[in-house]
PDB file of C-alpha atoms and ligand atoms in Angstrom:
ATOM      1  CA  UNK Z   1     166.600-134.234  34.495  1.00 43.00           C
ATOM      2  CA  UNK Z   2     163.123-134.604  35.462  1.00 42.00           C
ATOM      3  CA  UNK Z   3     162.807-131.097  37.100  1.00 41.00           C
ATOM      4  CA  UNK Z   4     161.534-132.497  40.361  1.00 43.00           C
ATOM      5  CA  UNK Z   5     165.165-133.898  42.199  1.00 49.00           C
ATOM      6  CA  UNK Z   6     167.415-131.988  44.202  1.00 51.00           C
ATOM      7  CA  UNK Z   7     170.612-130.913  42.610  1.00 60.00           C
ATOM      8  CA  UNK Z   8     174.112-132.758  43.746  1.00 47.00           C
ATOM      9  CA  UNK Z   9     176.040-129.598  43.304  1.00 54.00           C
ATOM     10  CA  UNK Z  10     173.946-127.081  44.378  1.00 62.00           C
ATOM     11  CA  UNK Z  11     175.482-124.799  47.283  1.00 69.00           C
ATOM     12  CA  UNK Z  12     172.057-122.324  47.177  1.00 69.00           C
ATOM     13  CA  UNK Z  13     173.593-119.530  46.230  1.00 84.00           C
ATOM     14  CA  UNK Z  14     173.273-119.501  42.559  1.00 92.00           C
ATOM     15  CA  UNK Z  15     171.908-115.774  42.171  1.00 93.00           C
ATOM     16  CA  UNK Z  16     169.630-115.793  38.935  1.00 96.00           C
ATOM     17  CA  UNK Z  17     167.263-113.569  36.928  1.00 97.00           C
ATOM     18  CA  UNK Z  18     164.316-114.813  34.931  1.00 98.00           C
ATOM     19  CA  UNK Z  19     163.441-112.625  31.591  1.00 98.00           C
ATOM     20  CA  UNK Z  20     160.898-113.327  29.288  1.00 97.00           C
ATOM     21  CA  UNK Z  21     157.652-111.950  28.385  1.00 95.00           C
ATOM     22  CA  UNK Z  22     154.477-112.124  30.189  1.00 92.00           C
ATOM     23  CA  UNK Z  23     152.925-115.920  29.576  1.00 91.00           C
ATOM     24  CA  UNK Z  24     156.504-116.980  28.653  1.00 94.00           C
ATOM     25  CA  UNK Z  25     156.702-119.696  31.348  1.00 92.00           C
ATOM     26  CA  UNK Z  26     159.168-117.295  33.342  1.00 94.00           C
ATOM     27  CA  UNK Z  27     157.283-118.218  37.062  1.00 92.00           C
ATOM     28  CA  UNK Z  28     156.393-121.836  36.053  1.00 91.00           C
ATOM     29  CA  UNK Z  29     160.416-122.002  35.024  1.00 96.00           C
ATOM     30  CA  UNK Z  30     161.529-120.173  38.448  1.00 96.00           C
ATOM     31  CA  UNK Z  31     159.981-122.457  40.493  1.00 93.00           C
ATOM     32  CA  UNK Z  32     161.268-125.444  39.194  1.00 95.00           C
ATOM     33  CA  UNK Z  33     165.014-123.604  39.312  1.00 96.00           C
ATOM     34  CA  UNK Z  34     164.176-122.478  43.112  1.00 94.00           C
ATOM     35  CA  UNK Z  35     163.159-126.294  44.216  1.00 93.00           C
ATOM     36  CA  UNK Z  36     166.589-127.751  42.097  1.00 94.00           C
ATOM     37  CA  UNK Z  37     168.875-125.477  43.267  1.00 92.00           C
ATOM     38  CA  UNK Z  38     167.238-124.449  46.847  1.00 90.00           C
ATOM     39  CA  UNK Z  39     167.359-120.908  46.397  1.00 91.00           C
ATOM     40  CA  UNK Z  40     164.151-118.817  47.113  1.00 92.00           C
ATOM     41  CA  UNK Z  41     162.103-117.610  44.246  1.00 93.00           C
ATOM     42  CA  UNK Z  42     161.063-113.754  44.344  1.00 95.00           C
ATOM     43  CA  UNK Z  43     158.378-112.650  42.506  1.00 95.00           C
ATOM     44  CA  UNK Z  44     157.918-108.813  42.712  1.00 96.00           C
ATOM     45  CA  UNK Z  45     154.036-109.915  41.303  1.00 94.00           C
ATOM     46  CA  UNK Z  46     153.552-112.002  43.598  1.00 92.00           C
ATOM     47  CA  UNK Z  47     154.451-110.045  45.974  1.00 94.00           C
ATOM     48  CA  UNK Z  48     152.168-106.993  44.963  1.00 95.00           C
ATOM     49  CA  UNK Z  49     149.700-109.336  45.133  1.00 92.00           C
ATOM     50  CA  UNK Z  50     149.875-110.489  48.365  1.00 91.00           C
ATOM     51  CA  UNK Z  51     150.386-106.957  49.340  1.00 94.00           C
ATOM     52  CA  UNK Z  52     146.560-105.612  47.401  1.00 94.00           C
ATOM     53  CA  UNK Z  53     145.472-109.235  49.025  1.00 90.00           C
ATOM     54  CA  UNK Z  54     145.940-108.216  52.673  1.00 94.00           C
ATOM     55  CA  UNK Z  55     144.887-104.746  51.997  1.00 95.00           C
ATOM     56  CA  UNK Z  56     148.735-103.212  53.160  1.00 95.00           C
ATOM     57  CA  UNK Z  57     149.516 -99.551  52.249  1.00 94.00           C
ATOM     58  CA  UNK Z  58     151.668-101.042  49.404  1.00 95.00           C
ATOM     59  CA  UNK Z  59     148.786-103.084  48.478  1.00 95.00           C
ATOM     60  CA  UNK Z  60     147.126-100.052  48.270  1.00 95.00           C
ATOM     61  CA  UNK Z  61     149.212 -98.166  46.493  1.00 94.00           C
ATOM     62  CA  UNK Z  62     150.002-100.717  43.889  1.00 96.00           C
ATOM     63  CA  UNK Z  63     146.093-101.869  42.910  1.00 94.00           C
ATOM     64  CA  UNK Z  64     145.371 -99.653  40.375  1.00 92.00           C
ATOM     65  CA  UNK Z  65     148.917-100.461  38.255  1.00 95.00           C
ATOM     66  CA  UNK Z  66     148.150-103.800  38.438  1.00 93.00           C
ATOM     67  CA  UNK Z  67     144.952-103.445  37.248  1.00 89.00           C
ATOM     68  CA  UNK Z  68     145.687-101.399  34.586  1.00 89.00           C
ATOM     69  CA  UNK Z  69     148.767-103.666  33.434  1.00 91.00           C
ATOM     70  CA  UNK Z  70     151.030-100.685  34.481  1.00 94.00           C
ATOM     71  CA  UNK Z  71     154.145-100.791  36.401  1.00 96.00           C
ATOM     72  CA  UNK Z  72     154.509-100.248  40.137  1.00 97.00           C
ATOM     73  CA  UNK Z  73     156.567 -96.771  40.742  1.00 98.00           C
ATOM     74  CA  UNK Z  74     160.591 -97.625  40.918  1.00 98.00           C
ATOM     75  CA  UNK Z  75     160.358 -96.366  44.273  1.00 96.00           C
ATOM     76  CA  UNK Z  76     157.647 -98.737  45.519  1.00 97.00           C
ATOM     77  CA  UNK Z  77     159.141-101.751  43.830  1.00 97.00           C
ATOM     78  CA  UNK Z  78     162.422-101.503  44.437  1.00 96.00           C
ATOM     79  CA  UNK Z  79     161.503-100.939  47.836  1.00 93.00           C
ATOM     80  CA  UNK Z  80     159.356-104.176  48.261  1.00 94.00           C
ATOM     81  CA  UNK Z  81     162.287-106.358  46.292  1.00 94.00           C
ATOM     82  CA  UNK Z  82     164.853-105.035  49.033  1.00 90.00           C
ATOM     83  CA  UNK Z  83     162.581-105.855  51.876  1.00 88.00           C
ATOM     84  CA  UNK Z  84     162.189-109.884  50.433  1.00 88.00           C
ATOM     85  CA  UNK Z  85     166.101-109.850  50.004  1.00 86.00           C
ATOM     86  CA  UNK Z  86     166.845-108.891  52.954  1.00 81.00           C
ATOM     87  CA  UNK Z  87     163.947-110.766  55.010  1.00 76.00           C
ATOM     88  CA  UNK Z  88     165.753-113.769  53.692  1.00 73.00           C
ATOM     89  CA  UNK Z  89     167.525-115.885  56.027  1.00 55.00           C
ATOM     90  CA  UNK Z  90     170.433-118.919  56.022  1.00 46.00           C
ATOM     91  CA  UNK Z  91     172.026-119.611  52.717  1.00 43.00           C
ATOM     92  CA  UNK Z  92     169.699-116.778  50.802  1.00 43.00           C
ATOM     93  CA  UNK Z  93     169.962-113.051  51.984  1.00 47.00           C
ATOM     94  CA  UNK Z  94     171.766-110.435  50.208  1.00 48.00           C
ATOM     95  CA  UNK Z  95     174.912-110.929  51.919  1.00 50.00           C
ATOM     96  CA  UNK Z  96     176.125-114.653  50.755  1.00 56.00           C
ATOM     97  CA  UNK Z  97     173.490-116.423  49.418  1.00 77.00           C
ATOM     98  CA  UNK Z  98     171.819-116.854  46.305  1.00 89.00           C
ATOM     99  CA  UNK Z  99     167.695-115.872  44.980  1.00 93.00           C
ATOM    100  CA  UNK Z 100     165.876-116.446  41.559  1.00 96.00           C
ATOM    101  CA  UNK Z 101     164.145-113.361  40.975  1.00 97.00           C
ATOM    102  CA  UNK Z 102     161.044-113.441  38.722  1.00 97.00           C
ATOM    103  CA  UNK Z 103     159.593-109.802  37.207  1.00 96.00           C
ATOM    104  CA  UNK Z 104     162.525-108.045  38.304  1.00 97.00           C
ATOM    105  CA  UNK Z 105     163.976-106.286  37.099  1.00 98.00           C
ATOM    106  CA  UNK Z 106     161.498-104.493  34.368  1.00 98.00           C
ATOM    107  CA  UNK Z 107     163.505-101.426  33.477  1.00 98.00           C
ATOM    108  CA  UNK Z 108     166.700-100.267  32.948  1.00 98.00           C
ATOM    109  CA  UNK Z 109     166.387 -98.140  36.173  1.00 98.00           C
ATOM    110  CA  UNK Z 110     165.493-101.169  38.634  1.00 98.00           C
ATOM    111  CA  UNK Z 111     168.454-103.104  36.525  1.00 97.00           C
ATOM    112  CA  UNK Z 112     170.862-100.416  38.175  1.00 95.00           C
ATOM    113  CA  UNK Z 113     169.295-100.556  41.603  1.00 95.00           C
ATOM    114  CA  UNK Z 114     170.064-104.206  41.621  1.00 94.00           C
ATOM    115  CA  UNK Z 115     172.932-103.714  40.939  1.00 92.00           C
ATOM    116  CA  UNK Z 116     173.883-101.808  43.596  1.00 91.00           C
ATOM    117  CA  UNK Z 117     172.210-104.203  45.696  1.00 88.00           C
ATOM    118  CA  UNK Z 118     173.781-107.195  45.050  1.00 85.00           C
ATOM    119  CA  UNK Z 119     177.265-104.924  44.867  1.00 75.00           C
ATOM    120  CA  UNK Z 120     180.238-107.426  45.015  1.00 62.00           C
ATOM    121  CA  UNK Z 121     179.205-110.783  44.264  1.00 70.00           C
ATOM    122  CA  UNK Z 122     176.816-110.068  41.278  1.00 87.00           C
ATOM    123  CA  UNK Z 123     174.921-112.076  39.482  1.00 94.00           C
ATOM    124  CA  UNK Z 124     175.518-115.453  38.007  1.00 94.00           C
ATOM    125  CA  UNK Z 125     173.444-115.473  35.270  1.00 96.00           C
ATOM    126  CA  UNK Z 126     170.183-113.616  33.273  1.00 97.00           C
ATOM    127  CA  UNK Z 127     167.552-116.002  31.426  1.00 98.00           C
ATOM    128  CA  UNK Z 128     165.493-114.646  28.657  1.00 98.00           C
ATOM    129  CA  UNK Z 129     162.709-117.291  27.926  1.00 98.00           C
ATOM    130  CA  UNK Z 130     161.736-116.572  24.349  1.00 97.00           C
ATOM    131  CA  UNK Z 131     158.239-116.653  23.187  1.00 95.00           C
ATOM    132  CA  UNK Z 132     156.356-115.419  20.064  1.00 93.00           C
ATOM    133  CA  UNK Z 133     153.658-113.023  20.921  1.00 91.00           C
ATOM    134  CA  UNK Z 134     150.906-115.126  19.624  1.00 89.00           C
ATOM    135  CA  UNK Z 135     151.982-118.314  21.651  1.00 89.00           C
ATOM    136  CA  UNK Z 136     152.065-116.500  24.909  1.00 91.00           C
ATOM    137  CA  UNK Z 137     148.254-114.532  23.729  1.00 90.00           C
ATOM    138  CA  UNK Z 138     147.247-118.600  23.882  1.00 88.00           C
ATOM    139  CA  UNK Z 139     149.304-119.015  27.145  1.00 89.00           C
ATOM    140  CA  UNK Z 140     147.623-116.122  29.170  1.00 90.00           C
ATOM    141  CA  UNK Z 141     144.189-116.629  28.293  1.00 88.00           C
ATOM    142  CA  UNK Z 142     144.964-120.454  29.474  1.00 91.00           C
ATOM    143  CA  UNK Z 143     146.580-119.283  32.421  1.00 91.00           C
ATOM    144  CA  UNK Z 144     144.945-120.544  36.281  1.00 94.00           C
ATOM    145  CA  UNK Z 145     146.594-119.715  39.218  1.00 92.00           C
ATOM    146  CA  UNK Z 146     146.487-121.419  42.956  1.00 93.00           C
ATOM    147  CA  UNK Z 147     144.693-118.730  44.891  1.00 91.00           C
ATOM    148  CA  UNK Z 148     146.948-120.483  47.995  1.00 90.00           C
ATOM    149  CA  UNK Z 149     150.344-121.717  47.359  1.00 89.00           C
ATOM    150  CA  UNK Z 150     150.530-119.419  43.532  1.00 86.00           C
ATOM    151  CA  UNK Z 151     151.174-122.718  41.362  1.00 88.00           C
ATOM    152  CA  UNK Z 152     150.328-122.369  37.848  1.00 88.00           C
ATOM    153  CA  UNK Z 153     148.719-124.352  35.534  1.00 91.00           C
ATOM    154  CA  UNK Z 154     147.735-124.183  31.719  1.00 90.00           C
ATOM    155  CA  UNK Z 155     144.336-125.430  30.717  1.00 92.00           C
ATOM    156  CA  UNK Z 156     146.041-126.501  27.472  1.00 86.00           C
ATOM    157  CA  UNK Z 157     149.178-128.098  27.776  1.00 82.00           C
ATOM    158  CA  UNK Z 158     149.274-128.600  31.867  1.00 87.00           C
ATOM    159  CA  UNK Z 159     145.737-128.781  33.396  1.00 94.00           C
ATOM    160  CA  UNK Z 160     145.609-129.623  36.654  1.00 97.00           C
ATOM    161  CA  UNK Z 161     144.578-133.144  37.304  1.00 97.00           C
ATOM    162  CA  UNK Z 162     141.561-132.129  38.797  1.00 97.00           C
ATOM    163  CA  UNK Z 163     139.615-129.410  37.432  1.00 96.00           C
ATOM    164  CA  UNK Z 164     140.052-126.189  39.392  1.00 96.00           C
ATOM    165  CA  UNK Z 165     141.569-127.796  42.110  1.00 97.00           C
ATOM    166  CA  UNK Z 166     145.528-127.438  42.937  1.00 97.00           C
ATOM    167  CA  UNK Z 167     148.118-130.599  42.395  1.00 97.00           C
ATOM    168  CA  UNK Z 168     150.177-129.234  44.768  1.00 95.00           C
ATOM    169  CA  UNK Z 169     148.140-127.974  47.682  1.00 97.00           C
ATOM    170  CA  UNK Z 170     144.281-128.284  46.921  1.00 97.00           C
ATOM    171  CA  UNK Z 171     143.452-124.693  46.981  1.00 97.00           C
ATOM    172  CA  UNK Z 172     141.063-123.163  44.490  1.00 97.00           C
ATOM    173  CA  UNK Z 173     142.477-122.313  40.784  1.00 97.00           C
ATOM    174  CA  UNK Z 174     141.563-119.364  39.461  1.00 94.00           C
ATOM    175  CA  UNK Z 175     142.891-116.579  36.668  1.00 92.00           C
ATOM    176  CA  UNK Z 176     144.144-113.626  37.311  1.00 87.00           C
ATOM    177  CA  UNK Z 177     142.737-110.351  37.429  1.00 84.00           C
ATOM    178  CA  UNK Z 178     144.885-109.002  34.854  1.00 86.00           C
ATOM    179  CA  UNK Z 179     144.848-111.472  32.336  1.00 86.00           C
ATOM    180  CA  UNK Z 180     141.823-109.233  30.699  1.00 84.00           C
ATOM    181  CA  UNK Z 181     142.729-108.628  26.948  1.00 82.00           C
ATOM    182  CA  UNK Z 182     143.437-104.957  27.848  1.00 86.00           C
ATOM    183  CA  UNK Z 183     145.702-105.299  30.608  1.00 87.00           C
ATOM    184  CA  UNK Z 184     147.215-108.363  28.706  1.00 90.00           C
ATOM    185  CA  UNK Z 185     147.917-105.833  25.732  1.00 88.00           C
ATOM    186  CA  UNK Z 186     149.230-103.213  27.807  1.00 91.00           C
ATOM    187  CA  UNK Z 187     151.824-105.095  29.478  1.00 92.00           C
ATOM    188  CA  UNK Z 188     153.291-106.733  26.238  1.00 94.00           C
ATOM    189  CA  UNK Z 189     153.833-103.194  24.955  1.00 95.00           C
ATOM    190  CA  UNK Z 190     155.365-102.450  28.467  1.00 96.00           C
ATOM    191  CA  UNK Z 191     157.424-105.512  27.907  1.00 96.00           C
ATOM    192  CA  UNK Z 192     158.768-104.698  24.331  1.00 96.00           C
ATOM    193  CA  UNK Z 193     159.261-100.896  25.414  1.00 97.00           C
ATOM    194  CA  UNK Z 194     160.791-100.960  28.882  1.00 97.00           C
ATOM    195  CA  UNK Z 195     162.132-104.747  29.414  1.00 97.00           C
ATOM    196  CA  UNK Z 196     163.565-105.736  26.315  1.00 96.00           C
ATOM    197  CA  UNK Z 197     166.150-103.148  26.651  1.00 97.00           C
ATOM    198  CA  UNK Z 198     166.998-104.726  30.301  1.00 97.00           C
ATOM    199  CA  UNK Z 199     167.852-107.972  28.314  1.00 97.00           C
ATOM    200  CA  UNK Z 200     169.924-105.980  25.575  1.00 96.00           C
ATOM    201  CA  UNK Z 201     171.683-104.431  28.937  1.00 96.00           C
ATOM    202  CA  UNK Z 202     172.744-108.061  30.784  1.00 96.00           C
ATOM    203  CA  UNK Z 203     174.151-108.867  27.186  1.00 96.00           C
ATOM    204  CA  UNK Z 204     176.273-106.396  27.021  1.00 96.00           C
ATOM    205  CA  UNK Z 205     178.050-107.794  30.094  1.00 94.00           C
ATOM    206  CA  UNK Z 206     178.028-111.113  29.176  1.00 94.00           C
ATOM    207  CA  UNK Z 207     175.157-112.339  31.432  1.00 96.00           C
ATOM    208  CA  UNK Z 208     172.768-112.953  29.104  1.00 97.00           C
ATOM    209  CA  UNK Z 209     171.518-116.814  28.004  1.00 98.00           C
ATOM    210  CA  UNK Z 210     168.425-116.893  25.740  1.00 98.00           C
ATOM    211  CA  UNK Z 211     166.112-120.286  25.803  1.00 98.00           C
ATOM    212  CA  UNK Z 212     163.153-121.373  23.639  1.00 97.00           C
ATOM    213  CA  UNK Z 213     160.574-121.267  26.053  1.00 96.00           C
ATOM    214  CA  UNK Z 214     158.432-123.540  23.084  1.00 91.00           C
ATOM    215  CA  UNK Z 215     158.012-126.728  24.210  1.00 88.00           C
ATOM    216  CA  UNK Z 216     156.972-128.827  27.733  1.00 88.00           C
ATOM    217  CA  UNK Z 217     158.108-127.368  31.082  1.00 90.00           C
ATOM    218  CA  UNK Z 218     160.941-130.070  31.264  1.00 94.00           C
ATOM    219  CA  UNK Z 219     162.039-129.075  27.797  1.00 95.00           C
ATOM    220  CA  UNK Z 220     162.375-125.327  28.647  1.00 96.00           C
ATOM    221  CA  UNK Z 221     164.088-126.413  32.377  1.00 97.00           C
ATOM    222  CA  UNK Z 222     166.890-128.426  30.482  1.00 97.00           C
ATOM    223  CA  UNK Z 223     168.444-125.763  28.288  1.00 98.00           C
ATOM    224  CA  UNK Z 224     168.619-123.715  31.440  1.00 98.00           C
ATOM    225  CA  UNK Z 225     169.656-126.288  33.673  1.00 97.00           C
ATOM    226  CA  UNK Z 226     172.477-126.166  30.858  1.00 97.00           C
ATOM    227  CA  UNK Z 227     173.198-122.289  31.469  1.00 97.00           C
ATOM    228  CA  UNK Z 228     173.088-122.192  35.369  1.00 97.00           C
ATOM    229  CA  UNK Z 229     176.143-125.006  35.490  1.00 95.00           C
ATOM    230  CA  UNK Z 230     177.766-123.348  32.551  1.00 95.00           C
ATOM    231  CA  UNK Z 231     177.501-120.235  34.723  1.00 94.00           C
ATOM    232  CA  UNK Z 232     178.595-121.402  37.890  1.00 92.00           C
ATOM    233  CA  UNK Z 233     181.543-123.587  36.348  1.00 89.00           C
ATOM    234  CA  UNK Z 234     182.947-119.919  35.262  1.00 85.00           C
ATOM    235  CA  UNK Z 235     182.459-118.932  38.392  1.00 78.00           C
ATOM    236  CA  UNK Z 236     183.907-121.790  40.132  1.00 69.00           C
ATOM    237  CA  UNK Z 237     181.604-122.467  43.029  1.00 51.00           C
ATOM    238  CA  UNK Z 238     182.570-119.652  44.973  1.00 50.00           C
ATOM    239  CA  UNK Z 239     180.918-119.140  47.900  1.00 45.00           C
TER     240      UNK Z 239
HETATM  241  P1  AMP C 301     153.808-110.339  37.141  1.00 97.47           P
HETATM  242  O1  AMP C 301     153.165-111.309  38.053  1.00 97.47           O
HETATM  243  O2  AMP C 301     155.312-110.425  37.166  1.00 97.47           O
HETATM  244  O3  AMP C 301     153.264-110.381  35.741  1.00 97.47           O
HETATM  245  O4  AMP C 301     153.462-108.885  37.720  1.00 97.47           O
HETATM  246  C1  AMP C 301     152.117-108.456  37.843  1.00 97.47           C
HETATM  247  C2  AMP C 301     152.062-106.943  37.948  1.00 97.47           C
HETATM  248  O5  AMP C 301     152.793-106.507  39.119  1.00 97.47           O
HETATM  249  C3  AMP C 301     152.698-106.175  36.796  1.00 97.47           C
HETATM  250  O6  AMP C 301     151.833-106.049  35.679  1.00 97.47           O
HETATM  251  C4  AMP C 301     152.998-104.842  37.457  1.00 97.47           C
HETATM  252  O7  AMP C 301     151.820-104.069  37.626  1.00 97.47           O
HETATM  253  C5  AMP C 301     153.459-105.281  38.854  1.00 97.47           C
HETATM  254  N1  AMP C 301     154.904-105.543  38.879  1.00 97.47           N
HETATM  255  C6  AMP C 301     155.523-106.743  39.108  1.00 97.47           C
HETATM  256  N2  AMP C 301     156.853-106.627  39.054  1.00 97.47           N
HETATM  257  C7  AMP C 301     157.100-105.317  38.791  1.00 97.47           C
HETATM  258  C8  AMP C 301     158.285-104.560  38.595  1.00 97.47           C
HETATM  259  N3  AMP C 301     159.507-105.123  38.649  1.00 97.47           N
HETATM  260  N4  AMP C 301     158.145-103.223  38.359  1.00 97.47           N
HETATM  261  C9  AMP C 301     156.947-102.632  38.315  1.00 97.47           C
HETATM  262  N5  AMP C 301     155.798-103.294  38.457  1.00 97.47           N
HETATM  263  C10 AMP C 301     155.855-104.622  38.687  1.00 97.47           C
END
């Protein structure tokens, strides 16, 4: 399994969620699940910042949390991750098809929202990448992002192969604004406060699958390559 070839048995509508702390490898890991399975990858981040980006009244809204390392009101968030559900068309969309969603949910109060959104079919499975707070300190501070197409890179252990430049589409790298050490604090202790329960929650029903996220991106993709079939065996393909 490479990471980069399509996969045989993939009907796109494997429905997954992506846990793991901030610097964890969660959006690196979601892409390379969105391109092998073709399902879309939702980023509720990425999303906000798009929004602040093109100045939108969500954008608007949402600045100063994201600066801060806060999170986005329930209300505003939940409200952006139904509008990229259901502005998804063909084999993803809320009604049939599948998503990997990426910083969502953070709480135990979006947890129950999705649920209720994806009422009936569920979800197939819940991955908690798990990395040691020191490793993903390293991580963050390493951290460049494509200011075009969002791909990320790690100066240390996946630089790009030309220096600020993007592999995948050219465009300018650059970190993010809330990488700062205080924002990078605060959302850790938002993580171990309000997500970490979420994870306790999909274990409790039986969702949950935990990964090292140590080790190269194909390392960390394997074991959860391993889950998603394990997952969609139980579930038998349904449509
Ligand atoms: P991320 O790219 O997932 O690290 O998200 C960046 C920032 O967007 C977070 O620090 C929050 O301010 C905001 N954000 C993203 N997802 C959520 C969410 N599910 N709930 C609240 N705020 C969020």
């Amino acid at each position: 399994m490479t990471g980069e070839e399509g996969h045989k048995d993939s009907d796109g509508s494997l429905r997954l969620v992506m846990l793991g702390r901030q610097g964890s490898g969660k959006g690196t890991q979601a892409q390379r699940i969105s391109a092998l399975y073709q399902v879309p990858h939702i980023s509720t981040g990425d999303a906000f910042r798009a929004a602040v980006q093109a100045g939108s009244a969500v954008g608007l809204e949402a600045r100063s949390y994201l600066d801060r390392g806060e999170l986005v009101p329930d209300e505003v968030t939940i409200g952006v991750l139904r509008e990229r559900l259901d502005g998804l068309t063909g084999p993803g969309g809320t009604k049939g098809g599948g998503f990997i969603l990426d910083g969502f949910p953070r709480n135990l109060a979006q947890a129950r929202a999705l649920d209720v959104i994806v009422d009936g079919r569920g979800l197939d499975l819940v991955v908690k990448l798990e990395a040691a707070i020191e490793e993903v300190l390293k991580r963050l501070s390493a951290r460049r992002v494509c200011n075009n197409c969002g791909a990320v890179y790690n100066l240390v252990d996946h630089p790009p192969e030309v220096p600020g430049k993007c592999d995948v589409c050219g465009g300018v790298l650059s970190q993010r604004e809330d990488d700062t050490e205080a924002a990078i604090r605060r959302r850790l202790e938002i993580y171990e406060s309000e997500t970490a329960p979420v994870a306790s929650w999909y274990q409790e029903k039986g969702l949950l699958a935990v990964v090292d996220a140590a080790g190269s991106p194909d390392e960390v993709t394997r074991p959860i390559v391993v889950a998603i079939e394990a997952a969609l065996g139980r579930r038998g393909h349904r449509p």
